[in-house]
Short mmCIF file of C-alpha atoms and ligand atoms in Angstrom, two decimals:
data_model
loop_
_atom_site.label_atom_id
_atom_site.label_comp_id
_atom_site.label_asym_id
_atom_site.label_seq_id
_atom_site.Cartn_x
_atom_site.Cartn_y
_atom_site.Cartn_z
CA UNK P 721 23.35 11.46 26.36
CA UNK P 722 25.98 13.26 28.55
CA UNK P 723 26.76 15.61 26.46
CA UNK P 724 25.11 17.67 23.65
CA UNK P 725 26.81 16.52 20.72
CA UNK P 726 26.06 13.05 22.07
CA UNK P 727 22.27 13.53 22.02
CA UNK P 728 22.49 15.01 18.77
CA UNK P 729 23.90 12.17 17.14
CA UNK P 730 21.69 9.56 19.13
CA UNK P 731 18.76 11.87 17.32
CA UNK P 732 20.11 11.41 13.78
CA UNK P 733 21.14 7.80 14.20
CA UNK P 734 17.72 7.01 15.20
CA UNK P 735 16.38 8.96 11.88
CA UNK P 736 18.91 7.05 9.89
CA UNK P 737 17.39 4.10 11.36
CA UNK P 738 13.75 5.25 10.68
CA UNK P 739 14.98 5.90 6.92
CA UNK P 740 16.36 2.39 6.30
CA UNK P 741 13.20 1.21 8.14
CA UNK P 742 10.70 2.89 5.99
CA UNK P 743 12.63 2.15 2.92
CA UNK P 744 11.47 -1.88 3.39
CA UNK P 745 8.22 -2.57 2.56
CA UNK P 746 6.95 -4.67 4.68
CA UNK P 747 3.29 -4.42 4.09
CA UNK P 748 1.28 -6.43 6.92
CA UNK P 749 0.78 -10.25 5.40
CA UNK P 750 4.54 -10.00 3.15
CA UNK P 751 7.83 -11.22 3.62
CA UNK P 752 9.18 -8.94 6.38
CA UNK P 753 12.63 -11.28 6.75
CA UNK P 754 14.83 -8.43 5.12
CA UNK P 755 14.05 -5.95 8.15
CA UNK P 756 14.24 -8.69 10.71
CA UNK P 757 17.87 -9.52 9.73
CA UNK P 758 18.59 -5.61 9.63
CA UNK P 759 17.13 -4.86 13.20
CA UNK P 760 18.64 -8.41 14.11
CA UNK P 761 22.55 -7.60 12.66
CA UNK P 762 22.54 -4.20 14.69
CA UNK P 763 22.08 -6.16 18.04
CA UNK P 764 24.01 -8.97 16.89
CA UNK P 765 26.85 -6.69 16.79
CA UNK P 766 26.18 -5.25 20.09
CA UNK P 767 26.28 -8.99 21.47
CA UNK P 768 22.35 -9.75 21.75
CA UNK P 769 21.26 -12.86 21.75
CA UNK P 770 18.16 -13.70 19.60
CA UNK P 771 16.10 -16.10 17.96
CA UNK P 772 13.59 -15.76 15.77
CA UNK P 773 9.60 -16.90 15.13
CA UNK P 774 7.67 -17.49 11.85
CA UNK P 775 4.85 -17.49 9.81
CA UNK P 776 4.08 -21.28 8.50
CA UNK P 777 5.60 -20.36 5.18
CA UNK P 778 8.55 -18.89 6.93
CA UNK P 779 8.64 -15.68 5.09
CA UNK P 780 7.21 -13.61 7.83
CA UNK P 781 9.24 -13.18 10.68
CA UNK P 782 9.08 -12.22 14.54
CA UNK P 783 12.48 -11.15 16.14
CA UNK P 784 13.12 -11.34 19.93
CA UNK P 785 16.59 -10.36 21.12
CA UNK P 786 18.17 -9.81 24.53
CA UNK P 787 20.73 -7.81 25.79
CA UNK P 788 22.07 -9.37 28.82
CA UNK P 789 22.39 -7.65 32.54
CA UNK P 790 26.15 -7.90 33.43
CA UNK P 791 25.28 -7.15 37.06
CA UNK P 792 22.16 -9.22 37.14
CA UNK P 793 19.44 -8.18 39.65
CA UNK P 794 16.11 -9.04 40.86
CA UNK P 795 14.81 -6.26 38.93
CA UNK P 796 12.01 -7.25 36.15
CA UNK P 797 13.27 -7.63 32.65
CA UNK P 798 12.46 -4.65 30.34
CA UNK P 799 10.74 -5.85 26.75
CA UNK P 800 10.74 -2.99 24.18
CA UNK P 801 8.03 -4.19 21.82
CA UNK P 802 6.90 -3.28 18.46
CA UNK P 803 5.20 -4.68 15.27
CA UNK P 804 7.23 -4.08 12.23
CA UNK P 805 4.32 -4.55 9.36
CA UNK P 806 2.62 -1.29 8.02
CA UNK P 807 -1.14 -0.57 6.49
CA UNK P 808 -1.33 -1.13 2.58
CA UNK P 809 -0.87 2.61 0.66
CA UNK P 810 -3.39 4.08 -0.97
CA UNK P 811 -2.80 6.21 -4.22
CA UNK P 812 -2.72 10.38 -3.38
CA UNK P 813 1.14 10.18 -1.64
CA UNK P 814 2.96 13.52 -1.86
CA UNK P 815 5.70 11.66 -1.47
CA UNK P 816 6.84 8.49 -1.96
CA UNK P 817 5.55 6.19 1.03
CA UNK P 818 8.45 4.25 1.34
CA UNK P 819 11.39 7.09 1.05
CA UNK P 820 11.59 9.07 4.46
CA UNK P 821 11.37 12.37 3.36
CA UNK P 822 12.15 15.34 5.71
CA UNK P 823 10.03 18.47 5.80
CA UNK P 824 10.17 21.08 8.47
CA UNK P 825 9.65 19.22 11.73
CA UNK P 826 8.33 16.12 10.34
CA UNK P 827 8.94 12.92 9.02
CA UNK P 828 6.83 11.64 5.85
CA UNK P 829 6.51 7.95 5.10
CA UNK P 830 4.05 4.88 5.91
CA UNK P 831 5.24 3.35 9.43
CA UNK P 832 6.83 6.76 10.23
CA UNK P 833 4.74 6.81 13.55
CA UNK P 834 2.62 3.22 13.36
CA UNK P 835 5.55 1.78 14.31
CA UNK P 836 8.74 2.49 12.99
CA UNK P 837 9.38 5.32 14.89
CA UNK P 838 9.66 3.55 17.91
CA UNK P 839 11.68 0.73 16.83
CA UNK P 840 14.43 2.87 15.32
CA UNK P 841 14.78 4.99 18.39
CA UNK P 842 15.17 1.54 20.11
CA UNK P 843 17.73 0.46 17.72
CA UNK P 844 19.29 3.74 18.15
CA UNK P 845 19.41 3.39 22.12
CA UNK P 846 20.83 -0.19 21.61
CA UNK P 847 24.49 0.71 21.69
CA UNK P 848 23.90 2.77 25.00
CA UNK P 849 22.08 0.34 26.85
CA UNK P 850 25.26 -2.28 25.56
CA UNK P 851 27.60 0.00 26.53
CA UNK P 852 25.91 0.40 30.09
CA UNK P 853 26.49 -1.71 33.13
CA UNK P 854 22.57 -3.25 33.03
CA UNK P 855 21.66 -4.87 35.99
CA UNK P 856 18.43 -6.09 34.02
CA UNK P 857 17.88 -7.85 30.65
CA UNK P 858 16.71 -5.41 27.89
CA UNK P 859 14.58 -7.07 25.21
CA UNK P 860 13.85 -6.04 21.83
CA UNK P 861 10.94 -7.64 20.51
CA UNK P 862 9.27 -6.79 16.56
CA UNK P 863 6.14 -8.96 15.12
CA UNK P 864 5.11 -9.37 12.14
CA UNK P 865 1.25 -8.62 11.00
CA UNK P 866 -0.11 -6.85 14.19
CA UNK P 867 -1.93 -4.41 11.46
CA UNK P 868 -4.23 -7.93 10.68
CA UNK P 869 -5.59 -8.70 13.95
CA UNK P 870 -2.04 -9.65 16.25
CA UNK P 871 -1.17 -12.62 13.67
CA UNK P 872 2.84 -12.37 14.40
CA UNK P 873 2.56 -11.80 17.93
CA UNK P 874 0.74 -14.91 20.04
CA UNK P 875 3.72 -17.01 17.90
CA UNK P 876 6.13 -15.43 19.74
CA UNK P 877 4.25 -15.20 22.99
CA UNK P 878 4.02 -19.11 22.79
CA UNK P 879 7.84 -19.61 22.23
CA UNK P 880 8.39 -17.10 25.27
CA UNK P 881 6.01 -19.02 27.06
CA UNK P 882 8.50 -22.55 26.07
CA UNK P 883 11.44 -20.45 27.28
CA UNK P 884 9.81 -19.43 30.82
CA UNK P 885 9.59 -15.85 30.22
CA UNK P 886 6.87 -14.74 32.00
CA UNK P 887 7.94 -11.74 34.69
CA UNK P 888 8.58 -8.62 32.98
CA UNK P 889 7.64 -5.30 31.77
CA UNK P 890 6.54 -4.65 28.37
CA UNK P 891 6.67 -0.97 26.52
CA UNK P 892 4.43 -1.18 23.51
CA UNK P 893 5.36 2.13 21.50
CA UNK P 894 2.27 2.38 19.58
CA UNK P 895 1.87 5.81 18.74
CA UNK P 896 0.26 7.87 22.19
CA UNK P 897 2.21 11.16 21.36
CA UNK P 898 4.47 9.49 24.33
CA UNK P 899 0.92 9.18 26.39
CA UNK P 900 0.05 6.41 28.98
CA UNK P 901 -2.03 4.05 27.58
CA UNK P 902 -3.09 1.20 30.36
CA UNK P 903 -6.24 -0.24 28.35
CA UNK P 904 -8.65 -0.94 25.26
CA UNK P 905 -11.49 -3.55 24.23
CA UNK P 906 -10.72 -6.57 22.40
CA UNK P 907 -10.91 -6.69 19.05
CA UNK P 908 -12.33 -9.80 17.47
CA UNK P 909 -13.29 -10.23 13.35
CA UNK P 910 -15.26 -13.32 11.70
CA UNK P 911 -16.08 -14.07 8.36
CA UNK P 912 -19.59 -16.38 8.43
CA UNK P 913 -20.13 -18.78 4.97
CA UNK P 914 -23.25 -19.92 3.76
CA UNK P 915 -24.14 -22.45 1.39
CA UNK P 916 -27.00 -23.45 0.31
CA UNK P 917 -28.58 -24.91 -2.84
CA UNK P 918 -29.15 -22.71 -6.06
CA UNK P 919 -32.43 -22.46 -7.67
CA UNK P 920 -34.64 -20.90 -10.04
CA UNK P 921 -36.12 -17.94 -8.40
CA UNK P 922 -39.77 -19.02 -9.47
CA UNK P 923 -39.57 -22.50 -7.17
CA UNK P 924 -38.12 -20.72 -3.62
CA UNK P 925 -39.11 -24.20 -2.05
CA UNK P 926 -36.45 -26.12 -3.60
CA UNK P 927 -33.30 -23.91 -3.29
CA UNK P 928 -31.89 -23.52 -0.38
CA UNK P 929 -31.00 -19.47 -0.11
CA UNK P 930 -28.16 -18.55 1.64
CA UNK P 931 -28.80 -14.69 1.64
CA UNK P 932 -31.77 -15.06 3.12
CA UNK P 933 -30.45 -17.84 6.14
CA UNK P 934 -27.21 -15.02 6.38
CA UNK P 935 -29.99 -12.34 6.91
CA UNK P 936 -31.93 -14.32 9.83
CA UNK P 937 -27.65 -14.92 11.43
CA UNK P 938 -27.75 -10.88 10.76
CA UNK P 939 -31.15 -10.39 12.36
CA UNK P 940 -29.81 -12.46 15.15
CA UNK P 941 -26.26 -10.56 15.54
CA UNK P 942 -28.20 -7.22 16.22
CA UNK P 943 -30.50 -9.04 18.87
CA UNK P 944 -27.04 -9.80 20.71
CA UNK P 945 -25.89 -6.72 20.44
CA UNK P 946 -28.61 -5.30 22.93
CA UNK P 947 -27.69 -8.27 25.22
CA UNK P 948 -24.33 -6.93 24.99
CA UNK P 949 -25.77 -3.58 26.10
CA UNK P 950 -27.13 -4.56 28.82
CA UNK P 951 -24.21 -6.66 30.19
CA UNK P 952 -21.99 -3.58 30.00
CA UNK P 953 -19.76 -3.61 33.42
CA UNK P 954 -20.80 -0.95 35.91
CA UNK P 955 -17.72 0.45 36.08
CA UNK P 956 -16.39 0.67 32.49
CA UNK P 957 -14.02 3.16 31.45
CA UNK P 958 -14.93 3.09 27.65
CA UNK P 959 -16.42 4.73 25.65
CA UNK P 960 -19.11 3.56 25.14
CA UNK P 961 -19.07 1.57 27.91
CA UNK P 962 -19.90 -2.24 26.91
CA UNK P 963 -19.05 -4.31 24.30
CA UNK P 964 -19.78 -3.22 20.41
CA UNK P 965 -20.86 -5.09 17.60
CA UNK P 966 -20.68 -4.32 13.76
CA UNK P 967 -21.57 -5.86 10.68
CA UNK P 968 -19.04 -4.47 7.56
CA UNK P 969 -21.02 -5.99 4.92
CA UNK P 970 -23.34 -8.93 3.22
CA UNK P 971 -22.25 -10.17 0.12
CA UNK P 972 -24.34 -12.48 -1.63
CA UNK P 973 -25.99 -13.17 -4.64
CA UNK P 974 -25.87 -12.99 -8.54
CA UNK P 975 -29.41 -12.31 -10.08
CA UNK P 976 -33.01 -11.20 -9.32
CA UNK P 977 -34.38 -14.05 -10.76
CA UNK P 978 -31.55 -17.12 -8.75
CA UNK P 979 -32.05 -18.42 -5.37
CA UNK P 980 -28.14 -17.59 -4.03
CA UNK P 981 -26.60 -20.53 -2.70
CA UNK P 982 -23.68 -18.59 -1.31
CA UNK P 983 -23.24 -15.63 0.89
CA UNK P 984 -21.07 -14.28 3.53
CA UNK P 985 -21.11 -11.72 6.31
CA UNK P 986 -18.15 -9.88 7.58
CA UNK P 987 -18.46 -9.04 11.21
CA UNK P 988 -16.33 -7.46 14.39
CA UNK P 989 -17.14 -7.25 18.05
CA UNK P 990 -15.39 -5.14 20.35
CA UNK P 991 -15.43 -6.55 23.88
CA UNK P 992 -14.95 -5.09 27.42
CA UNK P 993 -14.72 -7.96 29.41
CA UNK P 994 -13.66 -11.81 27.64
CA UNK P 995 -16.36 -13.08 28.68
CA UNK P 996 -18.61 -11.25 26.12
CA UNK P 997 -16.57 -12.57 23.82
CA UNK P 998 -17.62 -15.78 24.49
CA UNK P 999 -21.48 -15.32 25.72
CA UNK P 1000 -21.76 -13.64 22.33
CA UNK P 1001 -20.07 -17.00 20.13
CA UNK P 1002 -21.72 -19.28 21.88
CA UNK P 1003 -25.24 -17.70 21.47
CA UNK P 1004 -23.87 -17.24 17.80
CA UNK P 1005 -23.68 -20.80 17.13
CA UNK P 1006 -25.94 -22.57 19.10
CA UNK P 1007 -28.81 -20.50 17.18
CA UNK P 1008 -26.19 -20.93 13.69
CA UNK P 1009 -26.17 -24.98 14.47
CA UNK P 1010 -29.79 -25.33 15.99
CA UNK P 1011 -32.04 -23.33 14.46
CA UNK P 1012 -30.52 -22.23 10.78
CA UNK P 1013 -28.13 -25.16 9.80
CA UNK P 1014 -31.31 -28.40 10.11
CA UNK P 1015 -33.41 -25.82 8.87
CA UNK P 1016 -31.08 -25.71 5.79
CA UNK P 1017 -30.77 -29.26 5.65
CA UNK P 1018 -34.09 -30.36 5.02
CA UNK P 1019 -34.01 -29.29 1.62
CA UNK P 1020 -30.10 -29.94 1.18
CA UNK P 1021 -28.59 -31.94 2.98
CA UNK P 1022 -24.72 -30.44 2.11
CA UNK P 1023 -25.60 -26.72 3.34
CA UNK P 1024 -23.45 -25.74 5.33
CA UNK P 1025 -22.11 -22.55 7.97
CA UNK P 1026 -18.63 -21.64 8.28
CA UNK P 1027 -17.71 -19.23 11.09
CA UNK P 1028 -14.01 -18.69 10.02
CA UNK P 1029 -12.10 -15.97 12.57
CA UNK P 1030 -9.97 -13.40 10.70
CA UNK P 1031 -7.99 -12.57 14.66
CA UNK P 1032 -8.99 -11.84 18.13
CA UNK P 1033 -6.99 -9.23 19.64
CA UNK P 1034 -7.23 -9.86 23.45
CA UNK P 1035 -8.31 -6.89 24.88
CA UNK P 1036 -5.94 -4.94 27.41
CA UNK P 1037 -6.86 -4.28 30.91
CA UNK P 1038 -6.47 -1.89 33.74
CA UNK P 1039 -4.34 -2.75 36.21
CA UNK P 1040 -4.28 -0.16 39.02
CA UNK P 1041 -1.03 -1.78 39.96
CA UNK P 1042 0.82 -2.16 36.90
CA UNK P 1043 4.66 -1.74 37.70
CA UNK P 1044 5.13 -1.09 33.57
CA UNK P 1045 2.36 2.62 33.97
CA UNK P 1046 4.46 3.20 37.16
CA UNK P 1047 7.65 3.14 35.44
CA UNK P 1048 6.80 4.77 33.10
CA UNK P 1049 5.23 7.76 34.92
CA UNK P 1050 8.26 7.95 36.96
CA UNK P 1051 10.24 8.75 33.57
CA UNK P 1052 7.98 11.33 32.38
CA UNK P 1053 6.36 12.54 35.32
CA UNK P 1054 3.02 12.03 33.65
CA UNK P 1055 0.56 10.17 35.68
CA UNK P 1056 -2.46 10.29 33.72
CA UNK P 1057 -3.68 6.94 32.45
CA UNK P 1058 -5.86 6.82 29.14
CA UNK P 1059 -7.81 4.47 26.89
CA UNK P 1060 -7.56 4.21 23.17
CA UNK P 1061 -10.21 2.57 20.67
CA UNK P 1062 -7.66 0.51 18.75
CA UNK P 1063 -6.55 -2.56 19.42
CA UNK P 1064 -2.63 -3.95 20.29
CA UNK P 1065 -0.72 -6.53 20.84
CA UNK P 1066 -0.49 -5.36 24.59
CA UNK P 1067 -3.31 -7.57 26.02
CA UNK P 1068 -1.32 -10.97 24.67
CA UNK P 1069 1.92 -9.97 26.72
CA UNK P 1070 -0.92 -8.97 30.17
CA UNK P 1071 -1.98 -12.89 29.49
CA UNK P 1072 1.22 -14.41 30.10
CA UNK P 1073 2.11 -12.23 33.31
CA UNK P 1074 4.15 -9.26 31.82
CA UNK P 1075 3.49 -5.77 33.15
CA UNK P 1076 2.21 -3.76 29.86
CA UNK P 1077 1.97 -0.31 28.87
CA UNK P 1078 1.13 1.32 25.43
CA UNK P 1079 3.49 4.09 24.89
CA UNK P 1080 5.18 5.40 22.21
CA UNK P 1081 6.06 8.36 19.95
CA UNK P 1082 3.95 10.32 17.18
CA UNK P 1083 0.23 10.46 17.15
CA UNK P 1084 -2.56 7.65 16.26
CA UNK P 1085 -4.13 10.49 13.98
CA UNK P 1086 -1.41 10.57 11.79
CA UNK P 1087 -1.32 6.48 11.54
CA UNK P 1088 -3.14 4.36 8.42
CA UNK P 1089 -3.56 7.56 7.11
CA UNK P 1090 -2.42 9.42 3.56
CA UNK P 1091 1.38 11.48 4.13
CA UNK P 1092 1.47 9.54 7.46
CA UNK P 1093 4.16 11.15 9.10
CA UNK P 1094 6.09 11.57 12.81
CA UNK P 1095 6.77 15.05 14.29
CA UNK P 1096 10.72 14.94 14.81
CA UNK P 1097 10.33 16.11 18.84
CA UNK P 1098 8.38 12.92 19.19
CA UNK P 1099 11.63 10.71 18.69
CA UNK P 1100 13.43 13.17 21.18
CA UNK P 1101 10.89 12.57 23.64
CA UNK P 1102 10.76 8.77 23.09
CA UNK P 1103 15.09 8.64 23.39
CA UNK P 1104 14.43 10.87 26.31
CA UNK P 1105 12.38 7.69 27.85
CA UNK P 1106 14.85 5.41 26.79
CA UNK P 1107 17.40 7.03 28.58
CA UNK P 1108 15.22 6.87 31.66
CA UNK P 1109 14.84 3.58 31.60
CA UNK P 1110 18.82 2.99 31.14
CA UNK P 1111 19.42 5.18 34.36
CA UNK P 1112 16.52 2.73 36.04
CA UNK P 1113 18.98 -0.34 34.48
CA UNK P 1114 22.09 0.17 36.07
CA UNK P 1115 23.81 0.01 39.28
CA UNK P 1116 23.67 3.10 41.10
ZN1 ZN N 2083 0.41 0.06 15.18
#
């Protein structure tokens, strides 16, 4: 970025990028492979090294690729991290999602700021930062399926954990409008079965209804959530400040006159601490295995409870230390610290020992949303960053 012309270019590469990037569809939960090998040939030609994590049907992929320090230091390795999957579309596009279309000082398509953005003004940097005498490794890390609660990510945490990386800082360029984000709750989803015995509706007392035994697990969700309440840490910076529960819906049932024998509940809690997490499960089903399930039983002996878990986004926590927020701040010269109400993959790189920020360009308001788009300056900004963290990458 020494000179002008340079910076313009590095601008409409990374656009380029963006276009190609938003042209595959890689809906969270399909074959994201095609993407993969097109972020994975760029650094290939720089001379990354990479290798590459999967799904158990192998069609959705996590790539993690390093360029090397030539001068190696004792400075931490950078990781530039993002998830590569995109929300489904809904009909009412002006344009078509998955065509980057340019209007005034935005960018229209879905991932244009949740996260594509970010990874094409990585891919853009790449030839810089190969070009540069690094006297750290630079990592470029993209999941698959972070939209459906972190699925890609914890298989490529566990093959990083194999391979001994466990020092580092992390950038996570969710969309903060380039914003310091150094924490959020947890973010955990189950799916509860039931199943009882039908029945005709006349003789209650020899079905076995599981509407009404998901109704009593209901009943006894929204008596934990006041426990949860009440176990909210004094000094919490959320809002609000302890741990959240929510049932999304009951679905049960197919006549007046038919004692259901099937019905499930779709639930989420939202911890502060981990430990909520698990006071709340094990309350869950010790009153689930205790009290409902023999219940059940003595009219049929097959009834049965399933708590399946959809994911469980570890949350992300404040670290009044964390070298990644300091970095950071030294680049932009922005030393506020917020914390968002969604959910990354952030808090699985904090497990393994990586120093993690959430930072990135475009706007969370824009994200999941109809026209999603990225305001142009935002991909200036987050080069700008880049570029920063080159100059904090070489020998000076
Ligand atoms: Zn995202």
């Amino acid at each position: 970025m020494s000179t002008e012309n340079s910076s313009d270019q590095l601008f409409d590469n990374s656009v380029r990028i963006l276009t190609d990037l938003i042209s595959f569809k890689t809906i969270s939960g399909e074959d994201n492979s095609s993407l993969i090998d097109y972020c994975d040939k760029i650094l290939k030609k720089l001379g990354a090294t990479s290798f590459k994590t999967f799904d158990n049907e192998k069609k959705r992929v996590n790539l993690f690729a390093t360029l090397k320090a030539k001068q190696p230091s004792d400075k931490k390795p950078i990781i530039l991290s993002g998830h590569t999957d995109v929300v489904p579309v809904s009909k009412g596009w002006s344009t078509d999602p998955f065509v980057a279309t340019i209007k005034n000082d935005k960018l229209f398509g879905r991932g244009a700021c949740d996260m594509k953005g970010f990874i094409a003004c990585t891919l853009a940097f790449a030839p810089i930062y190969a070009k540069a005498n690094l006297n750290r490794d630079i990592h470029f890390s993209y999941t698959f399926d972070e939209e459906t609660a972190c699925i890609g990510a914890p298989i490529l945490i566990e093959e990083l954990k194999k391979r001994g990386v466990k020092d580092g800082i992390c950038i996570i360029g969710e969309p903060t409008n380039m914003k310091i984000i150094d924490a959020h709750k947890g973010c955990y989803e189950y799916t509860t079965y039931f199943e009882g015995l039908a029945g005709h509706s006349s003789a209650p007392h020899k079905g076995v209804s599981a509407v009404e035994y998901a109704s009593r697990y209901v009943n006894k969700l929204i008596e934990l959530r006041e426990e949860l309440k009440k176990r909210a840490p004094k000094d919490s910076i959320f809002d609000p400040p302890h741990s959240t529960l929510s049932i999304g819906g009951i679905f049960g049932g197919i006549a007046h006159n038919v004692i259901a024998d099937k019905c499930h509940v779709n639930w989420e809690t939202r911890p502060v601490v981990k430990e909520d997490g698990v006071f709340l499960n094990s309350e869950l089903d010790k009153y689930a295995n205790e009290i409902l399930l023999p219940d059940m039983k003595k009219i049929f002996p097959n009834s049965s409870i399933t708590k399946k878990i959809i994911g469980e986004v570890t949350g992300f926590d404040r670290d009044e230390n964390s070298n990644a927020c300091e970095l950071v701040s030294n680049l932009t010269g922005d030393n506020t610290r917020e914390v968002v109400s969604f959910g990354t993959e952030a808090g699985l790189f904090q497990e393994i020992g990586i120093s993690t920020v959430v930072c990135g360009p475009g706007s969370i308001e824009q994200a999941h949303k109809i026209d999603e788009y990225i305001v142009l300056d935002e991909l200036k900004k987050c080069l700008e960053l880049l570029n920063g963290i080159k100059a904090k990458s070489i020998l000076n």
